[in-house]
PDB file of N, CA and C in Angstrom:
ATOM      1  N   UNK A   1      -6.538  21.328-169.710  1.00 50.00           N
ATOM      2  CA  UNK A   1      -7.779  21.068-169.022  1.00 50.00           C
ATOM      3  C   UNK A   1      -7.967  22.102-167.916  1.00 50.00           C
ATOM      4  N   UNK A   2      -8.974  22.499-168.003  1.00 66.00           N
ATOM      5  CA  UNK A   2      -9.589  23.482-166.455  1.00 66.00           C
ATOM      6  C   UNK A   2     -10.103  22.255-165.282  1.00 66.00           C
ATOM      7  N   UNK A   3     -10.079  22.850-164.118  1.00 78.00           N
ATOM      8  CA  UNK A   3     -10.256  22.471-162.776  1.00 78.00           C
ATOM      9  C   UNK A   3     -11.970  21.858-162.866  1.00 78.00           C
ATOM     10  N   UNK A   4     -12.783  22.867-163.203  1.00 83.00           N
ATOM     11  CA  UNK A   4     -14.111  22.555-163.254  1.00 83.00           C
ATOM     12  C   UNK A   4     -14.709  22.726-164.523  1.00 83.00           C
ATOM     13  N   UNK A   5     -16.008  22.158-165.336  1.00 85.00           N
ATOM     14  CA  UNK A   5     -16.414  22.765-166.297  1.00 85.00           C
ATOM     15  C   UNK A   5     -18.240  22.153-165.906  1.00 85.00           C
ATOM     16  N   UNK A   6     -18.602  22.743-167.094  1.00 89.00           N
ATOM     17  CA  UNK A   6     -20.371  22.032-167.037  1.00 89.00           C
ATOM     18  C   UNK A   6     -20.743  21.300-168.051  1.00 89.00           C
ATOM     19  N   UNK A   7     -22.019  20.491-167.977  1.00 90.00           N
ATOM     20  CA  UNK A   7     -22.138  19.710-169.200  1.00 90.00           C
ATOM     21  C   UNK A   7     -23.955  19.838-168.700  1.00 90.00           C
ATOM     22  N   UNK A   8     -24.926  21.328-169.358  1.00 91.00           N
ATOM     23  CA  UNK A   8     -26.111  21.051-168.639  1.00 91.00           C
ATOM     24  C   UNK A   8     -26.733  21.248-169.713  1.00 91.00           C
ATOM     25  N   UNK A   9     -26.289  20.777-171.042  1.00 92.00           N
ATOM     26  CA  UNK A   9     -27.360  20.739-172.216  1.00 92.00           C
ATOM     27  C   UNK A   9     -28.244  19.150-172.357  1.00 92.00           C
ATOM     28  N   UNK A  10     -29.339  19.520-172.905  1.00 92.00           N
ATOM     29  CA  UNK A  10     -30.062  18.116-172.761  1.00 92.00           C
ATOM     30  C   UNK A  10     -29.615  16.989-174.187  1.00 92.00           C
ATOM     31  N   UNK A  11     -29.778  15.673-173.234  1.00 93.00           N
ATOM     32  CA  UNK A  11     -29.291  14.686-174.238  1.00 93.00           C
ATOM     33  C   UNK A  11     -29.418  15.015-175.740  1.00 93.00           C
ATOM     34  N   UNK A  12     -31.049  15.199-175.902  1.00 94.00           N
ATOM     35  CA  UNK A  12     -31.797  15.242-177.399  1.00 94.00           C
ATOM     36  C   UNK A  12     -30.896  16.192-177.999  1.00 94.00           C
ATOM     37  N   UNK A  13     -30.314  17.377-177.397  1.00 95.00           N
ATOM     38  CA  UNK A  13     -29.741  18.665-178.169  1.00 95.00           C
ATOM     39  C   UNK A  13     -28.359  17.942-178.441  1.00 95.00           C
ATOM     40  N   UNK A  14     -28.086  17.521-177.619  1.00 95.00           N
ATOM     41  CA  UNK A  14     -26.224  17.101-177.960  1.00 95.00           C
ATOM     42  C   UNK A  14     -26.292  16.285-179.066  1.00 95.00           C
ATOM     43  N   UNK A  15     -27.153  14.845-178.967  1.00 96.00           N
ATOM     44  CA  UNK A  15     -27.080  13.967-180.006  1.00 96.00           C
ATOM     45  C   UNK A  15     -27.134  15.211-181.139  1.00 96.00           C
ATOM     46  N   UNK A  16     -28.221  16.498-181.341  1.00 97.00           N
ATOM     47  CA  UNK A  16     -28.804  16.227-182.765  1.00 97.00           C
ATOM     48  C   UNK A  16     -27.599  17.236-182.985  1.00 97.00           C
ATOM     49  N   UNK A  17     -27.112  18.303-182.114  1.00 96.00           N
ATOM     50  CA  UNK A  17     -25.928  18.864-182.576  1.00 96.00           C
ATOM     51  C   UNK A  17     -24.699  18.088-183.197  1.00 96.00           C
ATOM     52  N   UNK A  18     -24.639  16.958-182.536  1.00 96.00           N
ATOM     53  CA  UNK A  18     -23.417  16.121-183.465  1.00 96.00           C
ATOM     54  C   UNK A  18     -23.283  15.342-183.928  1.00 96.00           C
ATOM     55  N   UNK A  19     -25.084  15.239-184.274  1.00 97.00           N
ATOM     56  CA  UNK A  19     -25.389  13.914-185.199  1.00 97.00           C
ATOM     57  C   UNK A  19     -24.952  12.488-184.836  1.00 97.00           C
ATOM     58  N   UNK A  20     -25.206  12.570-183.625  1.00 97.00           N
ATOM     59  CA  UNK A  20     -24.351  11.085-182.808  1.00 97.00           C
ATOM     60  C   UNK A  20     -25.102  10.473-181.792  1.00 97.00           C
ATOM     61  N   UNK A  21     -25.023   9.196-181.470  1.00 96.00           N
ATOM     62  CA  UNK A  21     -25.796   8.995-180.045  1.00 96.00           C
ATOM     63  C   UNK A  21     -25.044   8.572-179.332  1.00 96.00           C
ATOM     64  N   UNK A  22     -25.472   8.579-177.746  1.00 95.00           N
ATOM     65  CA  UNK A  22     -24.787   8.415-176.682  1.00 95.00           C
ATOM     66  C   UNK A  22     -24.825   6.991-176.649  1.00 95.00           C
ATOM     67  N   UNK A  23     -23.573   6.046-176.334  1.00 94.00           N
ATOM     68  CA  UNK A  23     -23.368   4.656-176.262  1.00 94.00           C
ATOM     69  C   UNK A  23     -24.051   4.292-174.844  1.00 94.00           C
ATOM     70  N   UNK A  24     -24.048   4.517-173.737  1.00 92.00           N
ATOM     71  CA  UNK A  24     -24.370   4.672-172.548  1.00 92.00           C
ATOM     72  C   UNK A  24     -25.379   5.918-171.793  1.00 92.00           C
ATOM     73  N   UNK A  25     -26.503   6.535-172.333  1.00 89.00           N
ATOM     74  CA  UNK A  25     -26.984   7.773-171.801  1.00 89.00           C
ATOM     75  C   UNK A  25     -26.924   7.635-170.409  1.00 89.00           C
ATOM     76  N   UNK A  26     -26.905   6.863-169.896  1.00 89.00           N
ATOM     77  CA  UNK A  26     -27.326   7.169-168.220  1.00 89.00           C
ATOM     78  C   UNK A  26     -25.919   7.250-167.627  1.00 89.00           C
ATOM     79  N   UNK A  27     -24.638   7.617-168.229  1.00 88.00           N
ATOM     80  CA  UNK A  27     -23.283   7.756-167.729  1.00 88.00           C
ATOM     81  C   UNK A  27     -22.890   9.369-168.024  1.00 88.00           C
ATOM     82  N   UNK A  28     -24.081   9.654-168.819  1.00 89.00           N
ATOM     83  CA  UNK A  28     -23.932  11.269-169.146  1.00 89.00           C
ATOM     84  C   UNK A  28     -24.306  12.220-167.571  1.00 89.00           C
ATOM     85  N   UNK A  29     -23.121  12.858-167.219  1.00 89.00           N
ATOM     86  CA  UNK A  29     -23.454  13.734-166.276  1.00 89.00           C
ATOM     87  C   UNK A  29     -24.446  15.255-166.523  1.00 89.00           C
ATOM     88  N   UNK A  30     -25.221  16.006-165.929  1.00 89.00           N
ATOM     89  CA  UNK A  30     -25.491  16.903-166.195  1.00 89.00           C
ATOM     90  C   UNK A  30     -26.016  17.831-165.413  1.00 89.00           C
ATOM     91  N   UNK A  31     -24.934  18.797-165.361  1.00 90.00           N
ATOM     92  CA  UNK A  31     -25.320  19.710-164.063  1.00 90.00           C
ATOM     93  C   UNK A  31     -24.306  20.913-164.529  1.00 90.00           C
ATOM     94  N   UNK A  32     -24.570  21.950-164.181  1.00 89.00           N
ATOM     95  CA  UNK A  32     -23.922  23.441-164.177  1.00 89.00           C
ATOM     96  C   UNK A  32     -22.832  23.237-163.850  1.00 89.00           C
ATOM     97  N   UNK A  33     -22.017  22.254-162.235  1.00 91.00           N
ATOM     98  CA  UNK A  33     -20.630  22.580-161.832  1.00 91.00           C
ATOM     99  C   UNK A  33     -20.131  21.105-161.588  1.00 91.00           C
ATOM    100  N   UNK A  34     -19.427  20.368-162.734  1.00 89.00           N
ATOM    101  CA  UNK A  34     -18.461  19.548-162.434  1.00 89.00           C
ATOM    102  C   UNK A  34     -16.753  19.521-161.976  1.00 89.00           C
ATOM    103  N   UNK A  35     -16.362  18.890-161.089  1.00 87.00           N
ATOM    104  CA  UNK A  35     -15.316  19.259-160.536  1.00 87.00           C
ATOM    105  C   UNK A  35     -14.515  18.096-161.250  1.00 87.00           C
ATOM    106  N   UNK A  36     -13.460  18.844-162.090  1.00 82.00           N
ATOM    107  CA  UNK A  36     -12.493  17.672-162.100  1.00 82.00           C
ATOM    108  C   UNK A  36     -11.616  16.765-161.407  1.00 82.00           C
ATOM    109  N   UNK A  37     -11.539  17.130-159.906  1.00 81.00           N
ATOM    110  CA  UNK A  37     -10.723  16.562-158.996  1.00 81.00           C
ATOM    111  C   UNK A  37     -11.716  15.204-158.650  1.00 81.00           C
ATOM    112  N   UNK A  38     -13.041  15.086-159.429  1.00 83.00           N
ATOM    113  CA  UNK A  38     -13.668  14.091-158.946  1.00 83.00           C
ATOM    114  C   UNK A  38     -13.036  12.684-160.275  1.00 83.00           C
ATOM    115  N   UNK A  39     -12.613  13.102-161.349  1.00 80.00           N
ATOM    116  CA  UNK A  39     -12.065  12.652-162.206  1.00 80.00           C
ATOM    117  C   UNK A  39     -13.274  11.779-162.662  1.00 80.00           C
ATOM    118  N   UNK A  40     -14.572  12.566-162.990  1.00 86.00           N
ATOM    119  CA  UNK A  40     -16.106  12.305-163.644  1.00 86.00           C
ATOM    120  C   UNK A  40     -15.957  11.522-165.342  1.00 86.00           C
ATOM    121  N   UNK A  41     -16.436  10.545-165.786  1.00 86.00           N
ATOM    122  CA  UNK A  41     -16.643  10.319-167.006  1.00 86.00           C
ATOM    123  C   UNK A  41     -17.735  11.598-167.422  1.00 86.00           C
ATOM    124  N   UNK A  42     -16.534  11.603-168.514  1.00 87.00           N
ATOM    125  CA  UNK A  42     -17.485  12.898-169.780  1.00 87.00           C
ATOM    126  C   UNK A  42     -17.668  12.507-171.059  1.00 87.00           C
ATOM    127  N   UNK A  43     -18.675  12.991-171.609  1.00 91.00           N
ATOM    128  CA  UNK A  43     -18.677  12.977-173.247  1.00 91.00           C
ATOM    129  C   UNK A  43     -17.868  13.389-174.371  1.00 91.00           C
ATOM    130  N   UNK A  44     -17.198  12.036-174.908  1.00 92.00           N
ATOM    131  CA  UNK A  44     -15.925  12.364-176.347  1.00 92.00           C
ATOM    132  C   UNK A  44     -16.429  11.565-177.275  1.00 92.00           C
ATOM    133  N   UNK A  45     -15.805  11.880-178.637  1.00 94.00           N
ATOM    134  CA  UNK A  45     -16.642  11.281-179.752  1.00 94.00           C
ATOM    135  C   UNK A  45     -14.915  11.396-180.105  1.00 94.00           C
ATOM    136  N   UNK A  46     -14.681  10.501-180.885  1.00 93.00           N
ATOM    137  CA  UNK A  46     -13.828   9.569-181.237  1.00 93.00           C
ATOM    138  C   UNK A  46     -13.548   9.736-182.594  1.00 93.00           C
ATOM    139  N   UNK A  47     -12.493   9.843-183.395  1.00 94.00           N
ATOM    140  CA  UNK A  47     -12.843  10.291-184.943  1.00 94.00           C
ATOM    141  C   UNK A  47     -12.464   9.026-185.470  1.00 94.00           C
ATOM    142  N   UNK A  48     -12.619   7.317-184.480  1.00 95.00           N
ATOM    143  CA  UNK A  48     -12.954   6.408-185.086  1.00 95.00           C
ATOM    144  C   UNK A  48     -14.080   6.333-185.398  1.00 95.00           C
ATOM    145  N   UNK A  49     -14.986   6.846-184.309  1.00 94.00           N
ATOM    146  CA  UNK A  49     -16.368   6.368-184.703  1.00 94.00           C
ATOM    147  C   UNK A  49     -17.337   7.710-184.104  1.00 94.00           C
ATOM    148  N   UNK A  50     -17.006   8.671-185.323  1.00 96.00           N
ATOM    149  CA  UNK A  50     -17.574  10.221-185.283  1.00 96.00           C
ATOM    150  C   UNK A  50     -19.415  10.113-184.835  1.00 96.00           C
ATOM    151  N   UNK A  51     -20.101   8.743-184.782  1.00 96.00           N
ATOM    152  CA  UNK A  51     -21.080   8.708-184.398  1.00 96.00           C
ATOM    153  C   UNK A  51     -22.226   8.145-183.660  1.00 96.00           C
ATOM    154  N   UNK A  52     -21.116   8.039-182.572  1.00 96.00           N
ATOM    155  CA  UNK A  52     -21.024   7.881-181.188  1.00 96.00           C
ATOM    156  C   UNK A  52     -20.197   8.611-180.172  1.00 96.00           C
ATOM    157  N   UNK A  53     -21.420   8.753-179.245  1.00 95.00           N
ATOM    158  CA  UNK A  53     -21.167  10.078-177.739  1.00 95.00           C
ATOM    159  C   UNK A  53     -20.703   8.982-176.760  1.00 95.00           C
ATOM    160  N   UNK A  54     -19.315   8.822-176.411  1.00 94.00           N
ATOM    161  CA  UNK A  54     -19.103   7.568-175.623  1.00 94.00           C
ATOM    162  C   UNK A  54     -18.904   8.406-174.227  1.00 94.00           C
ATOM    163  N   UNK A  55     -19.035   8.085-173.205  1.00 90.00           N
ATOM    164  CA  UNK A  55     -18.609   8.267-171.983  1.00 90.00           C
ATOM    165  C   UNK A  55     -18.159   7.050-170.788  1.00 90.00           C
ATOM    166  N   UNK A  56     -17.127   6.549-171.723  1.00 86.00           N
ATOM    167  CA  UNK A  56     -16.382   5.976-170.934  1.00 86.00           C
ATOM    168  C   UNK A  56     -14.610   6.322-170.817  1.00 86.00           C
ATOM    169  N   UNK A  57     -14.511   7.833-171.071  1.00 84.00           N
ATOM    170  CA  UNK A  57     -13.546   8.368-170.745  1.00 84.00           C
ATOM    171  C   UNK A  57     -13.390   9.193-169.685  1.00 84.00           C
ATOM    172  N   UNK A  58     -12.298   8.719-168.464  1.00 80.00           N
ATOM    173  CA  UNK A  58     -12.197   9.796-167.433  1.00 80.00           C
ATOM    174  C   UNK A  58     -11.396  11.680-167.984  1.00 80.00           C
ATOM    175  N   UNK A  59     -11.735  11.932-167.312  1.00 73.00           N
ATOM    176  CA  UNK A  59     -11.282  13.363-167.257  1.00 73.00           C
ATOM    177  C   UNK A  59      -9.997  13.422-166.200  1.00 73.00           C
ATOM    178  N   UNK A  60      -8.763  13.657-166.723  1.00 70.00           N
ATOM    179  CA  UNK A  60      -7.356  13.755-165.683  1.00 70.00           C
ATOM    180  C   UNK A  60      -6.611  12.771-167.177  1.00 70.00           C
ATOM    181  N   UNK A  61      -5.533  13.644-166.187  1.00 72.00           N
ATOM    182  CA  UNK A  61      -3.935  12.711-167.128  1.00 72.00           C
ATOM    183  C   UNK A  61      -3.622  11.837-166.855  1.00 72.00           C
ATOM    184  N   UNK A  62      -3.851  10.744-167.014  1.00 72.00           N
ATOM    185  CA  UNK A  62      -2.815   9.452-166.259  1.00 72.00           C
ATOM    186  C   UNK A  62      -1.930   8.777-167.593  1.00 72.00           C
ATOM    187  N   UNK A  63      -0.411   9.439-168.058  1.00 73.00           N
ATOM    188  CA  UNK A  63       0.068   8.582-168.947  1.00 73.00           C
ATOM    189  C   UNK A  63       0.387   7.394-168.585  1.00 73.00           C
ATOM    190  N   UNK A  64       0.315   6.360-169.470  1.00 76.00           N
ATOM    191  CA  UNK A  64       0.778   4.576-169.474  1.00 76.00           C
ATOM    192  C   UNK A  64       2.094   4.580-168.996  1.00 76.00           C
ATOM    193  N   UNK A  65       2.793   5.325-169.000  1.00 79.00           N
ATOM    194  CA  UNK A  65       4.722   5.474-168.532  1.00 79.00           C
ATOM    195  C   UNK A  65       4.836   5.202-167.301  1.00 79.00           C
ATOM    196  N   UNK A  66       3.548   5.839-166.261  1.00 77.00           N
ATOM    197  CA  UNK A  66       3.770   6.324-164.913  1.00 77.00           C
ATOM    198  C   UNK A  66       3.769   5.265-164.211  1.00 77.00           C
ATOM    199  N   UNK A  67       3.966   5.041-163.012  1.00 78.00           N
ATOM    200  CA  UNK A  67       3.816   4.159-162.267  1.00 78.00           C
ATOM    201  C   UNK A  67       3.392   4.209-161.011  1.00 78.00           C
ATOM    202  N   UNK A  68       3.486   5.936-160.782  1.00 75.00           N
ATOM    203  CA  UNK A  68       2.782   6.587-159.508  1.00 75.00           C
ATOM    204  C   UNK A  68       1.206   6.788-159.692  1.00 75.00           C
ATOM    205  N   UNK A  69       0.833   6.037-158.872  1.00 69.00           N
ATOM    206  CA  UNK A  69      -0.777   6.481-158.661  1.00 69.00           C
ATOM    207  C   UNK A  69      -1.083   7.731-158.332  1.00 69.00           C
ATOM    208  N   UNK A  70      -0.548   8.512-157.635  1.00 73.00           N
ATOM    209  CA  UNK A  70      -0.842   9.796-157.015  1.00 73.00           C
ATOM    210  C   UNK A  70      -0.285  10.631-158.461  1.00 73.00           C
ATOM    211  N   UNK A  71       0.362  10.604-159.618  1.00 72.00           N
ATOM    212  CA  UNK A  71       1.023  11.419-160.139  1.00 72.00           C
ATOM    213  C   UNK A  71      -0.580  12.381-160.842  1.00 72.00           C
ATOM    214  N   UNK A  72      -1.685  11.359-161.373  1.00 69.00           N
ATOM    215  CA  UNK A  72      -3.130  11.443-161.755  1.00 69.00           C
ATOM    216  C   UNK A  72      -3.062  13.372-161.064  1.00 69.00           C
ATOM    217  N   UNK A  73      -3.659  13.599-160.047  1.00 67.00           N
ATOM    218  CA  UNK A  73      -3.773  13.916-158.748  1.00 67.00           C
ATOM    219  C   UNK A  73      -2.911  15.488-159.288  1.00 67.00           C
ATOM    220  N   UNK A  74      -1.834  15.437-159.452  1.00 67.00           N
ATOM    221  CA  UNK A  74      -1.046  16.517-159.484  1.00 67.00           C
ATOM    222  C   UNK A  74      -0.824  17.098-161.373  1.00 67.00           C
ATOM    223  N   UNK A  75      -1.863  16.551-162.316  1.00 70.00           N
ATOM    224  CA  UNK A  75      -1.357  16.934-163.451  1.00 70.00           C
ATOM    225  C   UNK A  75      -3.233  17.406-163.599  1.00 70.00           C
ATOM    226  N   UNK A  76      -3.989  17.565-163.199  1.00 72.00           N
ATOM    227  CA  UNK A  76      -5.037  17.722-163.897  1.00 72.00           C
ATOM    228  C   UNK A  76      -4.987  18.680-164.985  1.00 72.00           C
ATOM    229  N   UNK A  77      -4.476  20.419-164.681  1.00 69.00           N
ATOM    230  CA  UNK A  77      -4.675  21.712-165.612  1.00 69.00           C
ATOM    231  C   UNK A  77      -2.853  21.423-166.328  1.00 69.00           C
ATOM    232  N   UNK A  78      -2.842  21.318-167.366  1.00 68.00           N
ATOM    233  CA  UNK A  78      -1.843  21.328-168.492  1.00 68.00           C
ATOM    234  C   UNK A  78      -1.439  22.407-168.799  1.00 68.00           C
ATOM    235  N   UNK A  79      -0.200  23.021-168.747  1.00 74.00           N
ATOM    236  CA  UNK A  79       0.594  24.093-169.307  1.00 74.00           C
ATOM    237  C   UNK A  79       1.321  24.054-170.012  1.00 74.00           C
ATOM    238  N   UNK A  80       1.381  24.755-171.296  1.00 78.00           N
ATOM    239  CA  UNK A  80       1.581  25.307-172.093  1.00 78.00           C
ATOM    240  C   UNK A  80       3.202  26.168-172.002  1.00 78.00           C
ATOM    241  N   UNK A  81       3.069  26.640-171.181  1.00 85.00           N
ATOM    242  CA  UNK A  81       4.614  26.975-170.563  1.00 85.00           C
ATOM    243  C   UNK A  81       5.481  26.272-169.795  1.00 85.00           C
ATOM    244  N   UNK A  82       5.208  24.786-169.555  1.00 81.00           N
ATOM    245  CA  UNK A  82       6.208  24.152-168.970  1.00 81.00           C
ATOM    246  C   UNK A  82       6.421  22.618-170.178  1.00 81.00           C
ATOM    247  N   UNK A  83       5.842  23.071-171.254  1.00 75.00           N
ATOM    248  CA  UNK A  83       5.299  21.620-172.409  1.00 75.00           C
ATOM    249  C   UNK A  83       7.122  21.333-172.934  1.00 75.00           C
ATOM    250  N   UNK A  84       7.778  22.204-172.170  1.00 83.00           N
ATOM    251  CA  UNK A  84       9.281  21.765-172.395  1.00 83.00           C
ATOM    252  C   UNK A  84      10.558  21.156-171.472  1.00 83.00           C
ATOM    253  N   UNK A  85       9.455  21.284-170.219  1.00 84.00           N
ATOM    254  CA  UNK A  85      10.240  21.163-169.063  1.00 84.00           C
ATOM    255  C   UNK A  85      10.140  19.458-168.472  1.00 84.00           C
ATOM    256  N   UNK A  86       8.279  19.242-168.531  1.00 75.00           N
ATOM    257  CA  UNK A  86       7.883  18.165-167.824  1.00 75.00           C
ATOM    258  C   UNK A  86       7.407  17.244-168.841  1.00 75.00           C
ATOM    259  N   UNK A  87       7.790  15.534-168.291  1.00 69.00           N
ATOM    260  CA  UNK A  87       7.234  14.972-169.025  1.00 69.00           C
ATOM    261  C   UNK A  87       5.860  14.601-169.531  1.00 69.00           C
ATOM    262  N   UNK A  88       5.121  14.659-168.272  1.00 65.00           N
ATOM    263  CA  UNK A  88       3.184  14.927-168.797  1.00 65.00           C
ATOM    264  C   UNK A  88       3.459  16.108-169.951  1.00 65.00           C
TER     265      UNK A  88
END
């Protein structure tokens, strides 16, 4: 995951690009600069149910193992070079 990303395409285009509708539209964010440290619900489609735009998934790591609240906080960007070291 990156730190920030955008989500400033319009509803109508997303649905018809993925042939899906949004379960919730008014939870869809949309603006040029989202910050992930805000840990924002974003748009995922599910390959249970490829046709539906759900946004009731946060953005950040929090595995079920943890027990530290703060751990969220310190895992946002994922590496690739430590995928042997740490348990996230």
């Amino acid at each position: 995951m990156c730190y920030y990303t955008q989500q400033n395409a319009p509803k109508k285009n997303i649905q018809e690009r993925f042939n899906a509708k949004f379960d919730q539209e008014a939870n869809l964010i949309e603006n040029d600069f989202i910050n992930g440290f805000s840990y924002p619900n974003l748009p995922v489609i599910l390959d249970s149910s490829p046709n539906i735009i759900t946004t009731n998934f946060n953005w950040g790591l929090l595995p079920n193992w943890t027990k530290d609240i703060n751990f969220r906080k310190n895992t946002l960007n994922a590496r690739i070079e430590t995928v042997d070291e740490k348990a996230s």
